[in-house]
Coordinates of C-alpha atoms in Angstrom, one line a residue:
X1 CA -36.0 13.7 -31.8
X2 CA -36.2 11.4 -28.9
X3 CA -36.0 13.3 -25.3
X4 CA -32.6 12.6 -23.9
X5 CA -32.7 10.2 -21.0
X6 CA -32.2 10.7 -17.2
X7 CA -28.6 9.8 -16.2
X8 CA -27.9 7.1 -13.3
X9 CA -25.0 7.6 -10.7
X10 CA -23.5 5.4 -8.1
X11 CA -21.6 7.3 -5.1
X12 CA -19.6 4.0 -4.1
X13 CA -19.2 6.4 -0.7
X14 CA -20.1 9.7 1.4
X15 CA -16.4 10.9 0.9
X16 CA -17.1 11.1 -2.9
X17 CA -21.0 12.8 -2.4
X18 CA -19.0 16.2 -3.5
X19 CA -18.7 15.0 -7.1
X20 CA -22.4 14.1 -7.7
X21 CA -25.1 16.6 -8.0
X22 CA -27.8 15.6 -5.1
X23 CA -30.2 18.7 -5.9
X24 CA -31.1 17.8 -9.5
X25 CA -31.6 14.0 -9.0
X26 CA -33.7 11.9 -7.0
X27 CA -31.0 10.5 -4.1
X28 CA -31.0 6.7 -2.9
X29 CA -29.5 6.4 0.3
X30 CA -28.0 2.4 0.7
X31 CA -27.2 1.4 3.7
X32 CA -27.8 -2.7 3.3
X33 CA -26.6 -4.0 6.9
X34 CA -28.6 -2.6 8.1
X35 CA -30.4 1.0 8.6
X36 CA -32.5 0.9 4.9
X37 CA -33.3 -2.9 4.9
X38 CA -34.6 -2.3 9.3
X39 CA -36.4 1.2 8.1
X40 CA -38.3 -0.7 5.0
X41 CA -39.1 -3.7 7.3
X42 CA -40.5 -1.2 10.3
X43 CA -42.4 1.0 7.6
X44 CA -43.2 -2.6 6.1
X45 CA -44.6 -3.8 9.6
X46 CA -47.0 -0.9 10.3
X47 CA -44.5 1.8 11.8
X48 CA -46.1 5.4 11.5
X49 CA -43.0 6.8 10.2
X50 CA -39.0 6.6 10.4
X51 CA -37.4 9.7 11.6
X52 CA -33.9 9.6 11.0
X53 CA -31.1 11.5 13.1
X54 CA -27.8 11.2 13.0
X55 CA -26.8 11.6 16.7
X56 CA -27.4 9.3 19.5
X57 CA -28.4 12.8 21.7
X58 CA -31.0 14.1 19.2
X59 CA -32.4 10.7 18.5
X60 CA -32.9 10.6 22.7
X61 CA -34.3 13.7 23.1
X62 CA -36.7 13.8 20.1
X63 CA -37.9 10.6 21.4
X64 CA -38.8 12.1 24.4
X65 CA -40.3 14.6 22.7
X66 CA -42.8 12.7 20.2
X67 CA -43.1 9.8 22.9
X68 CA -41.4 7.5 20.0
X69 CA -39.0 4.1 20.3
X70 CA -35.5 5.8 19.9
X71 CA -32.9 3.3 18.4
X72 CA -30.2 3.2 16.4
X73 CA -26.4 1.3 16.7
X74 CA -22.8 2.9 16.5
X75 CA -19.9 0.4 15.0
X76 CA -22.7 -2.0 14.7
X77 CA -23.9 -2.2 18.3
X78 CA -26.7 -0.9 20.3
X79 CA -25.8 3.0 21.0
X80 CA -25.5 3.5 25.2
X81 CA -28.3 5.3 25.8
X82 CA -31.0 3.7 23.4
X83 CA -33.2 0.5 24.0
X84 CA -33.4 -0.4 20.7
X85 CA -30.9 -1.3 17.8
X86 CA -30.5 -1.9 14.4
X87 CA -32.0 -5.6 13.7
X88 CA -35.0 -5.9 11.3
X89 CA -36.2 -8.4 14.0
X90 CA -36.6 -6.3 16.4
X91 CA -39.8 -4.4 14.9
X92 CA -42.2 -7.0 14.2
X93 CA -45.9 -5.6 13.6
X94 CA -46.7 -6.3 16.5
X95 CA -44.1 -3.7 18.8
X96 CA -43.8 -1.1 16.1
X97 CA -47.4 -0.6 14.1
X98 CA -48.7 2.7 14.4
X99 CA -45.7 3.9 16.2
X100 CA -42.7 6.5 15.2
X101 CA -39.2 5.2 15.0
X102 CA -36.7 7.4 15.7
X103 CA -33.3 6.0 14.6
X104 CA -29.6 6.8 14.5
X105 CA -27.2 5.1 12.3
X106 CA -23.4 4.8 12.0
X107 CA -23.4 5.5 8.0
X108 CA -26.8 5.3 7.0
X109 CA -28.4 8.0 8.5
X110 CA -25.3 10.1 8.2
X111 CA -25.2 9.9 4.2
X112 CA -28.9 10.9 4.8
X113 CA -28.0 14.1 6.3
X114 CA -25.8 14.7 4.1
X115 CA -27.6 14.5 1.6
X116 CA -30.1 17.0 2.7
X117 CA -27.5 19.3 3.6
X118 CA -26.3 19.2 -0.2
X119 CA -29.9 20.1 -1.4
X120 CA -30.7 17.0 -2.2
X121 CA -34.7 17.6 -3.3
X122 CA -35.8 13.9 -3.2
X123 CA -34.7 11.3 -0.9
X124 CA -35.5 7.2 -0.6
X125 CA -34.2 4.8 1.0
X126 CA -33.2 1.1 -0.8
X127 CA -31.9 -2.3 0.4
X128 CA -32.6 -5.8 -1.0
X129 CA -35.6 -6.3 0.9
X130 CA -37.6 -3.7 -1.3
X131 CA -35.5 -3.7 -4.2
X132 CA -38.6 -3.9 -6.7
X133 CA -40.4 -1.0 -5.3
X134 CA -37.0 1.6 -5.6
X135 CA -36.8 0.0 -9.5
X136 CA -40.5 0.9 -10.3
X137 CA -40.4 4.1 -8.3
X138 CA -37.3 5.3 -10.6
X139 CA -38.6 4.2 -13.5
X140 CA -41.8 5.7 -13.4
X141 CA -40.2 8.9 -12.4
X142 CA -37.7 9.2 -15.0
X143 CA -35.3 11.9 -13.4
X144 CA -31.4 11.7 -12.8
X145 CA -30.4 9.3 -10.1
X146 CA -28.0 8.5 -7.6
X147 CA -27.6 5.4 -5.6
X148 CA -25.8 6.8 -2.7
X149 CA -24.0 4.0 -0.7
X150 CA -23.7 4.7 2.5
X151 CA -20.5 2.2 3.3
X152 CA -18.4 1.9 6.4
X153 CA -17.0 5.0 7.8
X154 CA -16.6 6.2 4.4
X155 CA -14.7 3.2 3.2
X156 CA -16.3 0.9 0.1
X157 CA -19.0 -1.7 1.2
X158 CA -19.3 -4.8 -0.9
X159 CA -22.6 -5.5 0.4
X160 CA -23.9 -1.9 -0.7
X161 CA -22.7 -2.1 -4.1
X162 CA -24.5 -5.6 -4.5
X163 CA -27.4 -3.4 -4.4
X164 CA -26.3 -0.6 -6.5
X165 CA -25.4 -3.0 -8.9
X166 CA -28.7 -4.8 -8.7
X167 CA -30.9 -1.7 -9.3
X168 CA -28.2 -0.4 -12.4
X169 CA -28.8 -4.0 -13.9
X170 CA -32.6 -3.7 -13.6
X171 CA -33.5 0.1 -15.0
X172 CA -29.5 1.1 -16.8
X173 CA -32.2 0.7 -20.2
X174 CA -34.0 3.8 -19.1
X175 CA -31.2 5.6 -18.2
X176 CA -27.9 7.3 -19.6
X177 CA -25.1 5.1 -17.4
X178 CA -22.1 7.1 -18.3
X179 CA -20.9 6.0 -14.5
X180 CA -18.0 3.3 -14.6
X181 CA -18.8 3.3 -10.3
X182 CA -22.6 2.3 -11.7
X183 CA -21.0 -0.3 -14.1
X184 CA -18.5 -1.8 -11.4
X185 CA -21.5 -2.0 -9.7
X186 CA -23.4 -4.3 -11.7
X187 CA -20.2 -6.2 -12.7
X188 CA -20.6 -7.3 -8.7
X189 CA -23.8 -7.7 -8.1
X190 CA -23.8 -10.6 -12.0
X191 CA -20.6 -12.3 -10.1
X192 CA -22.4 -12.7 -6.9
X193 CA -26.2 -12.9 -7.6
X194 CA -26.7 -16.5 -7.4
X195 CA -26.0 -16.4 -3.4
X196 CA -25.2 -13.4 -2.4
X197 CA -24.5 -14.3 1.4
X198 CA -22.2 -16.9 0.0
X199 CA -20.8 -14.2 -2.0
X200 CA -19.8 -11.8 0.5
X201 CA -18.4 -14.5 3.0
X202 CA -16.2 -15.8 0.0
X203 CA -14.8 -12.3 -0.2
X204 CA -14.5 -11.8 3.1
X205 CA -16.1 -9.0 3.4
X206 CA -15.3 -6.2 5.9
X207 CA -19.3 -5.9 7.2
X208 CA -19.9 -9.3 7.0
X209 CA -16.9 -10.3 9.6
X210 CA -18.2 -7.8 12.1
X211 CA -21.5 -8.5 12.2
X212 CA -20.5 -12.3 12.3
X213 CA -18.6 -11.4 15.0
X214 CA -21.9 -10.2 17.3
X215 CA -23.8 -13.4 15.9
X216 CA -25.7 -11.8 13.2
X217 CA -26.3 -14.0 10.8
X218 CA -29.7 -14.1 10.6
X219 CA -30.2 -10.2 10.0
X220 CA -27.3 -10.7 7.5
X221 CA -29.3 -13.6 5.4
X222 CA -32.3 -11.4 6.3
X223 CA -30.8 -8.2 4.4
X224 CA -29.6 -9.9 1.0
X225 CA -32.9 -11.3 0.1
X226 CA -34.9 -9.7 -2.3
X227 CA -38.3 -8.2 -1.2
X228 CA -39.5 -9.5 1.7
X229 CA -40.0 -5.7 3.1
X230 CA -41.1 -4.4 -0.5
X231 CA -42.3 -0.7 0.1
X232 CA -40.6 2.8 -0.6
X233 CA -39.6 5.0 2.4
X234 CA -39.7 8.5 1.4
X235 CA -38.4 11.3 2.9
X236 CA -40.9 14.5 3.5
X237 CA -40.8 16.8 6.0
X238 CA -38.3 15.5 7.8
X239 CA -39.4 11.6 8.2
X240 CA -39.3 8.7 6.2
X241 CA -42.9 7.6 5.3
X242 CA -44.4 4.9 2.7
X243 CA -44.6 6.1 -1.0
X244 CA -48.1 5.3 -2.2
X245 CA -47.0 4.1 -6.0
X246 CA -49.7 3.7 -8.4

């Protein structure tokens, strides 16, 4: 009799986190535009490690602390108080190699908490821009998952569910996808995976217009292409480091 296969989840928000079960399943925190595409592009560039807080005060005094770049963005801006923000631009090789990023998120970082608080016992981090490293990673491990989308203030993201969506169509064979969320997913990600930056600004959507609206279009186009950041933060002992996959 063939062993039964590992189910697949999508938490289209944090307000719905309660109905999934983060303690028996290996937990993907989404949080396209922008924390997991500008952690997978610092770990990408060299960075040390990502720790991840989710307050502006702890993220400034642990920087302190561990003499580390403390960064991070509320309601898309830099957070008063912090030099750096959220832009995969902003941590080229050259600034962040072999250096410790301590960042603070509006959503991201948040759902990443909460996770942990939940009991989640294993935690990466997926965007676009390593897509093909969270699909092998899964694979090979062959446990329940849940893509955990981090959203806007617990509202539905479009540009999250892209990615959802683009995982679920790559591994749903190796998994049980009993998960209408995980199929409305992919349903999203087939309509719009031709252009996905045209796809978002033909649905107007909600992340799109406010990042727009600071002149972002570059990190947007940046953080719906595939792979050009392709590595797999993992969470252990309380930072985000990169998975060595065989």
């Amino acid at each position: 009799m063939a062993a039964a296969k590992p189910s697949l989840h999508t938490s289209m928000s944090p307000a719905l986190l309660d109905l999934y079960d983060p303690d028996h399943s290996i937990m993907v925190i989404i949080d396209v535009l922008r924390a997991t595409s500008t952690i997978a592009t610092a770990l990408f560039n060299g960075a040390k490690c990502v720790i991840p807080v989710d307050s502006v005060s702890k993220c400034i005094k642990l920087g302190k602390q561990i003499d580390g770049i403390t960064a991070g963005e509320r309601d898309g801006k830099i957070a008063e108080g912090l030099k750096h923000g959220n832009s995969p631009f902003e941590y080229p090789r050259e600034f962040i190699g072999h250096k410790t990023l301590v960042l603070t998120t509006t959503n991201g970082t948040r759902l990443l908490h909460m996770a942990l608080e939940k009991g989640a016992s294993r935690i990466i981090t997926g965007a676009f821009c390593n897509l093909n490293s969270v699909c092998k990673y899964l694979m090979a491990e062959q446990k329940n998952v849940i893509l955990g989308c981090a959203a806007w203030k617990d509202k539905v993201n479009i540009e999250d569910l892209l990615f959802a969506g683009a995982v679920v169509n790559r591994i749903k064979e190796n998994f049980s996808v009993n998960c209408d969320s995980s199929q409305i997913a992919e349903t999203l990600f087939l309509d719009g995976q031709n252009d996905l930056f045209q796809f978002i600004k033909e649905k107007n959507a909600s992340h799109y217009q406010r990042l727009m609206g600071f002149g972002l279009e570059k990190d947007i186009r940046y953080c719906l292409t595939p792979n050009n950041a392709d590595v797999l933060p993992f969470y252990e002992d309380g930072k985000l480091i990169v998975h060595q996959q065989p």
